């Protein structure tokens, strides 16, 4: 049986899966080729070198994260509904925490995350204003909760904890 040819996006997708599972050291030609059951030659057909590949992985995540904010801006529903949906989507992104871990040792990853977070913060600030919360520090606190909840353990699931925070915001109206 002939296997489908790998394309550039196949490698990026495999890189994101490996990043979540094993961390940034997995973003190299050899371990990814083993994961995809192919040769390193296929990797180098699509990417000049590992740094170029890693930049492509970062850009792919960043592009999807920006698109999520743009899509959130276009959504219908009340501010409360939009806040809940945005939080749910952000908490469902398993790549976000993995990238944040990587950002501790890579400035280009940290810059990409900072750009995404700035857009997320603007969105959250606007939604919270619609709910009557005008203090910009509360928007920062909300974003910090969305970033931090997946990082901590405990009995409460991150999505449930964010629902509780949103319930508090709504009660403040």
PDB file of C-alpha atoms in Angstrom:
ATOM      1  CA  UNK A   1       0.000   0.000   0.000  1.00  0.00           C
ATOM      2  CA  UNK A   2       1.380   3.394  -0.976  1.00  0.00           C
ATOM      3  CA  UNK A   3       1.441   6.047   1.749  1.00  0.00           C
ATOM      4  CA  UNK A   4       0.315   9.590   1.161  1.00  0.00           C
ATOM      5  CA  UNK A   5       3.091  12.079   0.588  1.00  0.00           C
ATOM      6  CA  UNK A   6       3.869  14.350   3.494  1.00  0.00           C
ATOM      7  CA  UNK A   7       3.568  18.053   2.893  1.00  0.00           C
ATOM      8  CA  UNK A   8       4.832  21.045   4.844  1.00  0.00           C
ATOM      9  CA  UNK A   9       1.649  21.244   6.953  1.00  0.00           C
ATOM     10  CA  UNK A  10       1.936  17.541   7.843  1.00  0.00           C
ATOM     11  CA  UNK A  11       5.318  18.242   9.400  1.00  0.00           C
ATOM     12  CA  UNK A  12       4.031  21.322  11.246  1.00  0.00           C
ATOM     13  CA  UNK A  13       1.043  19.389  12.600  1.00  0.00           C
ATOM     14  CA  UNK A  14       3.338  16.580  13.736  1.00  0.00           C
ATOM     15  CA  UNK A  15       5.590  19.160  15.357  1.00  0.00           C
ATOM     16  CA  UNK A  16       2.722  20.638  17.357  1.00  0.00           C
ATOM     17  CA  UNK A  17       1.651  17.176  18.520  1.00  0.00           C
ATOM     18  CA  UNK A  18       5.237  16.384  19.515  1.00  0.00           C
ATOM     19  CA  UNK A  19       5.592  19.721  21.295  1.00  0.00           C
ATOM     20  CA  UNK A  20       2.565  18.973  23.468  1.00  0.00           C
ATOM     21  CA  UNK A  21       3.647  15.394  24.144  1.00  0.00           C
ATOM     22  CA  UNK A  22       7.389  15.799  24.604  1.00  0.00           C
ATOM     23  CA  UNK A  23       8.361  19.465  24.697  1.00  0.00           C
ATOM     24  CA  UNK A  24      10.469  21.628  22.398  1.00  0.00           C
ATOM     25  CA  UNK A  25      13.350  19.143  22.146  1.00  0.00           C
ATOM     26  CA  UNK A  26      11.049  16.962  20.052  1.00  0.00           C
ATOM     27  CA  UNK A  27      11.008  19.636  17.333  1.00  0.00           C
ATOM     28  CA  UNK A  28      13.913  18.210  15.384  1.00  0.00           C
ATOM     29  CA  UNK A  29      14.164  16.309  12.119  1.00  0.00           C
ATOM     30  CA  UNK A  30      15.199  12.922  13.523  1.00  0.00           C
ATOM     31  CA  UNK A  31      12.499  12.396  16.185  1.00  0.00           C
ATOM     32  CA  UNK A  32       9.786  13.782  13.919  1.00  0.00           C
ATOM     33  CA  UNK A  33      10.825  11.564  11.035  1.00  0.00           C
ATOM     34  CA  UNK A  34      10.599   8.545  13.373  1.00  0.00           C
ATOM     35  CA  UNK A  35       7.178   9.708  14.582  1.00  0.00           C
ATOM     36  CA  UNK A  36       5.971  10.053  10.979  1.00  0.00           C
ATOM     37  CA  UNK A  37       7.724   6.844   9.892  1.00  0.00           C
ATOM     38  CA  UNK A  38       9.636   8.555   7.125  1.00  0.00           C
ATOM     39  CA  UNK A  39      13.133   9.780   6.396  1.00  0.00           C
ATOM     40  CA  UNK A  40      14.817  13.011   7.429  1.00  0.00           C
ATOM     41  CA  UNK A  41      15.104  13.745   3.714  1.00  0.00           C
ATOM     42  CA  UNK A  42      11.386  14.485   3.641  1.00  0.00           C
ATOM     43  CA  UNK A  43      11.844  16.978   6.450  1.00  0.00           C
ATOM     44  CA  UNK A  44      14.670  18.752   4.607  1.00  0.00           C
ATOM     45  CA  UNK A  45      12.645  18.758   1.397  1.00  0.00           C
ATOM     46  CA  UNK A  46      10.145  21.062   3.135  1.00  0.00           C
ATOM     47  CA  UNK A  47      12.411  22.997   5.515  1.00  0.00           C
ATOM     48  CA  UNK A  48      15.906  24.388   5.091  1.00  0.00           C
ATOM     49  CA  UNK A  49      16.788  23.511   8.676  1.00  0.00           C
ATOM     50  CA  UNK A  50      15.316  22.939  12.142  1.00  0.00           C
ATOM     51  CA  UNK A  51      15.174  26.665  13.067  1.00  0.00           C
ATOM     52  CA  UNK A  52      13.108  27.351   9.934  1.00  0.00           C
ATOM     53  CA  UNK A  53      10.793  24.488  10.899  1.00  0.00           C
ATOM     54  CA  UNK A  54      10.433  25.782  14.438  1.00  0.00           C
ATOM     55  CA  UNK A  55       9.547  29.246  13.120  1.00  0.00           C
ATOM     56  CA  UNK A  56       6.889  27.641  10.924  1.00  0.00           C
ATOM     57  CA  UNK A  57       5.439  25.833  13.948  1.00  0.00           C
ATOM     58  CA  UNK A  58       5.299  29.084  15.920  1.00  0.00           C
ATOM     59  CA  UNK A  59       3.707  30.985  13.006  1.00  0.00           C
ATOM     60  CA  UNK A  60       1.108  28.250  12.517  1.00  0.00           C
ATOM     61  CA  UNK A  61      -0.006  28.383  16.160  1.00  0.00           C
ATOM     62  CA  UNK A  62       0.093  32.182  16.205  1.00  0.00           C
ATOM     63  CA  UNK A  63      -1.991  32.421  13.048  1.00  0.00           C
ATOM     64  CA  UNK A  64      -4.665  30.136  14.493  1.00  0.00           C
ATOM     65  CA  UNK A  65      -4.641  32.015  17.818  1.00  0.00           C
ATOM     66  CA  UNK A  66      -5.102  35.360  16.030  1.00  0.00           C
ATOM     67  CA  UNK A  67      -7.887  33.827  13.927  1.00  0.00           C
ATOM     68  CA  UNK A  68      -9.627  32.725  17.126  1.00  0.00           C
ATOM     69  CA  UNK A  69      -9.706  36.325  18.362  1.00  0.00           C
ATOM     70  CA  UNK A  70     -10.978  37.571  14.988  1.00  0.00           C
ATOM     71  CA  UNK A  71     -13.670  34.887  14.984  1.00  0.00           C
ATOM     72  CA  UNK A  72     -14.623  35.794  18.556  1.00  0.00           C
ATOM     73  CA  UNK A  73     -15.096  39.416  17.459  1.00  0.00           C
ATOM     74  CA  UNK A  74     -17.552  38.276  14.791  1.00  0.00           C
ATOM     75  CA  UNK A  75     -19.589  36.009  17.077  1.00  0.00           C
ATOM     76  CA  UNK A  76     -23.191  36.645  17.964  1.00  0.00           C
ATOM     77  CA  UNK A  77     -24.595  36.386  21.444  1.00  0.00           C
ATOM     78  CA  UNK A  78     -24.425  38.261  24.690  1.00  0.00           C
ATOM     79  CA  UNK A  79     -21.140  39.420  26.176  1.00  0.00           C
ATOM     80  CA  UNK A  80     -21.495  36.673  28.796  1.00  0.00           C
ATOM     81  CA  UNK A  81     -21.921  33.986  26.137  1.00  0.00           C
ATOM     82  CA  UNK A  82     -18.967  35.311  24.141  1.00  0.00           C
ATOM     83  CA  UNK A  83     -16.762  35.405  27.262  1.00  0.00           C
ATOM     84  CA  UNK A  84     -17.666  31.811  28.126  1.00  0.00           C
ATOM     85  CA  UNK A  85     -17.035  30.573  24.575  1.00  0.00           C
ATOM     86  CA  UNK A  86     -13.730  32.413  24.299  1.00  0.00           C
ATOM     87  CA  UNK A  87     -12.532  30.976  27.600  1.00  0.00           C
ATOM     88  CA  UNK A  88     -13.632  27.476  26.651  1.00  0.00           C
ATOM     89  CA  UNK A  89     -11.761  27.630  23.346  1.00  0.00           C
ATOM     90  CA  UNK A  90      -8.617  29.027  24.914  1.00  0.00           C
ATOM     91  CA  UNK A  91      -8.630  26.373  27.643  1.00  0.00           C
ATOM     92  CA  UNK A  92      -9.122  23.642  25.042  1.00  0.00           C
ATOM     93  CA  UNK A  93      -5.907  24.640  23.225  1.00  0.00           C
ATOM     94  CA  UNK A  94      -3.368  22.138  24.553  1.00  0.00           C
ATOM     95  CA  UNK A  95      -0.645  23.752  22.454  1.00  0.00           C
ATOM     96  CA  UNK A  96      -0.850  27.062  24.320  1.00  0.00           C
ATOM     97  CA  UNK A  97       0.668  25.755  27.604  1.00  0.00           C
ATOM     98  CA  UNK A  98       3.324  23.828  25.658  1.00  0.00           C
ATOM     99  CA  UNK A  99       4.320  26.970  23.778  1.00  0.00           C
ATOM    100  CA  UNK A 100       4.450  28.939  27.018  1.00  0.00           C
ATOM    101  CA  UNK A 101       6.845  26.369  28.436  1.00  0.00           C
ATOM    102  CA  UNK A 102       8.979  26.652  25.308  1.00  0.00           C
ATOM    103  CA  UNK A 103       8.863  30.466  25.551  1.00  0.00           C
ATOM    104  CA  UNK A 104      10.842  30.328  28.779  1.00  0.00           C
ATOM    105  CA  UNK A 105      13.905  29.385  26.750  1.00  0.00           C
ATOM    106  CA  UNK A 106      13.155  30.933  23.345  1.00  0.00           C
ATOM    107  CA  UNK A 107      12.614  34.666  22.857  1.00  0.00           C
ATOM    108  CA  UNK A 108      10.938  34.287  19.459  1.00  0.00           C
ATOM    109  CA  UNK A 109       8.263  32.057  21.012  1.00  0.00           C
ATOM    110  CA  UNK A 110       7.853  34.532  23.867  1.00  0.00           C
ATOM    111  CA  UNK A 111       7.360  37.377  21.352  1.00  0.00           C
ATOM    112  CA  UNK A 112       4.725  35.421  19.419  1.00  0.00           C
ATOM    113  CA  UNK A 113       2.833  34.625  22.618  1.00  0.00           C
ATOM    114  CA  UNK A 114       3.045  38.258  23.776  1.00  0.00           C
ATOM    115  CA  UNK A 115       1.513  39.418  20.479  1.00  0.00           C
ATOM    116  CA  UNK A 116      -1.334  36.916  20.770  1.00  0.00           C
ATOM    117  CA  UNK A 117      -1.900  37.778  24.421  1.00  0.00           C
ATOM    118  CA  UNK A 118      -2.125  41.486  23.576  1.00  0.00           C
ATOM    119  CA  UNK A 119      -4.971  40.743  21.156  1.00  0.00           C
ATOM    120  CA  UNK A 120      -6.635  38.425  23.647  1.00  0.00           C
ATOM    121  CA  UNK A 121      -6.364  41.079  26.345  1.00  0.00           C
ATOM    122  CA  UNK A 122      -7.968  43.691  24.109  1.00  0.00           C
ATOM    123  CA  UNK A 123     -10.813  41.302  23.302  1.00  0.00           C
ATOM    124  CA  UNK A 124     -11.357  40.392  26.954  1.00  0.00           C
ATOM    125  CA  UNK A 125     -11.263  44.054  27.991  1.00  0.00           C
ATOM    126  CA  UNK A 126     -13.965  44.911  25.464  1.00  0.00           C
ATOM    127  CA  UNK A 127     -16.205  42.003  26.459  1.00  0.00           C
ATOM    128  CA  UNK A 128     -15.800  42.800  30.139  1.00  0.00           C
ATOM    129  CA  UNK A 129     -16.671  46.475  29.470  1.00  0.00           C
ATOM    130  CA  UNK A 130     -19.906  45.258  27.899  1.00  0.00           C
ATOM    131  CA  UNK A 131     -20.557  43.451  31.190  1.00  0.00           C
ATOM    132  CA  UNK A 132     -19.901  46.639  33.156  1.00  0.00           C
ATOM    133  CA  UNK A 133     -16.357  45.731  34.298  1.00  0.00           C
ATOM    134  CA  UNK A 134     -14.181  48.645  33.172  1.00  0.00           C
ATOM    135  CA  UNK A 135     -11.100  48.052  35.308  1.00  0.00           C
ATOM    136  CA  UNK A 136      -8.319  46.961  32.868  1.00  0.00           C
ATOM    137  CA  UNK A 137      -6.650  44.961  35.632  1.00  0.00           C
ATOM    138  CA  UNK A 138      -9.674  42.669  35.690  1.00  0.00           C
ATOM    139  CA  UNK A 139      -9.136  41.882  32.006  1.00  0.00           C
ATOM    140  CA  UNK A 140      -5.518  41.073  32.848  1.00  0.00           C
ATOM    141  CA  UNK A 141      -6.667  38.876  35.715  1.00  0.00           C
ATOM    142  CA  UNK A 142      -9.102  37.062  33.431  1.00  0.00           C
ATOM    143  CA  UNK A 143      -6.384  36.401  30.854  1.00  0.00           C
ATOM    144  CA  UNK A 144      -4.034  35.278  33.626  1.00  0.00           C
ATOM    145  CA  UNK A 145      -6.682  32.830  34.827  1.00  0.00           C
ATOM    146  CA  UNK A 146      -7.073  31.408  31.320  1.00  0.00           C
ATOM    147  CA  UNK A 147      -3.302  31.026  31.017  1.00  0.00           C
ATOM    148  CA  UNK A 148      -2.760  29.642  34.492  1.00  0.00           C
ATOM    149  CA  UNK A 149      -5.696  27.309  35.029  1.00  0.00           C
ATOM    150  CA  UNK A 150      -4.316  24.537  32.772  1.00  0.00           C
ATOM    151  CA  UNK A 151      -0.984  24.793  34.613  1.00  0.00           C
ATOM    152  CA  UNK A 152      -2.314  23.967  38.066  1.00  0.00           C
ATOM    153  CA  UNK A 153      -3.629  20.688  39.316  1.00  0.00           C
ATOM    154  CA  UNK A 154      -6.460  20.101  41.669  1.00  0.00           C
ATOM    155  CA  UNK A 155      -9.880  18.594  41.689  1.00  0.00           C
ATOM    156  CA  UNK A 156     -11.569  21.306  39.629  1.00  0.00           C
ATOM    157  CA  UNK A 157     -11.206  21.150  35.861  1.00  0.00           C
ATOM    158  CA  UNK A 158      -9.886  24.383  34.295  1.00  0.00           C
ATOM    159  CA  UNK A 159     -13.055  24.900  32.234  1.00  0.00           C
ATOM    160  CA  UNK A 160     -15.236  24.546  35.341  1.00  0.00           C
ATOM    161  CA  UNK A 161     -13.026  26.964  37.266  1.00  0.00           C
ATOM    162  CA  UNK A 162     -13.352  29.514  34.447  1.00  0.00           C
ATOM    163  CA  UNK A 163     -17.133  29.047  34.452  1.00  0.00           C
ATOM    164  CA  UNK A 164     -17.078  29.929  38.155  1.00  0.00           C
ATOM    165  CA  UNK A 165     -15.017  33.043  37.463  1.00  0.00           C
ATOM    166  CA  UNK A 166     -17.447  34.041  34.721  1.00  0.00           C
ATOM    167  CA  UNK A 167     -20.365  33.500  37.104  1.00  0.00           C
ATOM    168  CA  UNK A 168     -18.669  35.954  39.479  1.00  0.00           C
ATOM    169  CA  UNK A 169     -18.220  38.522  36.702  1.00  0.00           C
ATOM    170  CA  UNK A 170     -21.884  38.231  35.750  1.00  0.00           C
ATOM    171  CA  UNK A 171     -22.912  38.601  39.398  1.00  0.00           C
ATOM    172  CA  UNK A 172     -20.983  41.893  39.562  1.00  0.00           C
ATOM    173  CA  UNK A 173     -23.264  43.475  36.971  1.00  0.00           C
TER     174      UNK A 173
END
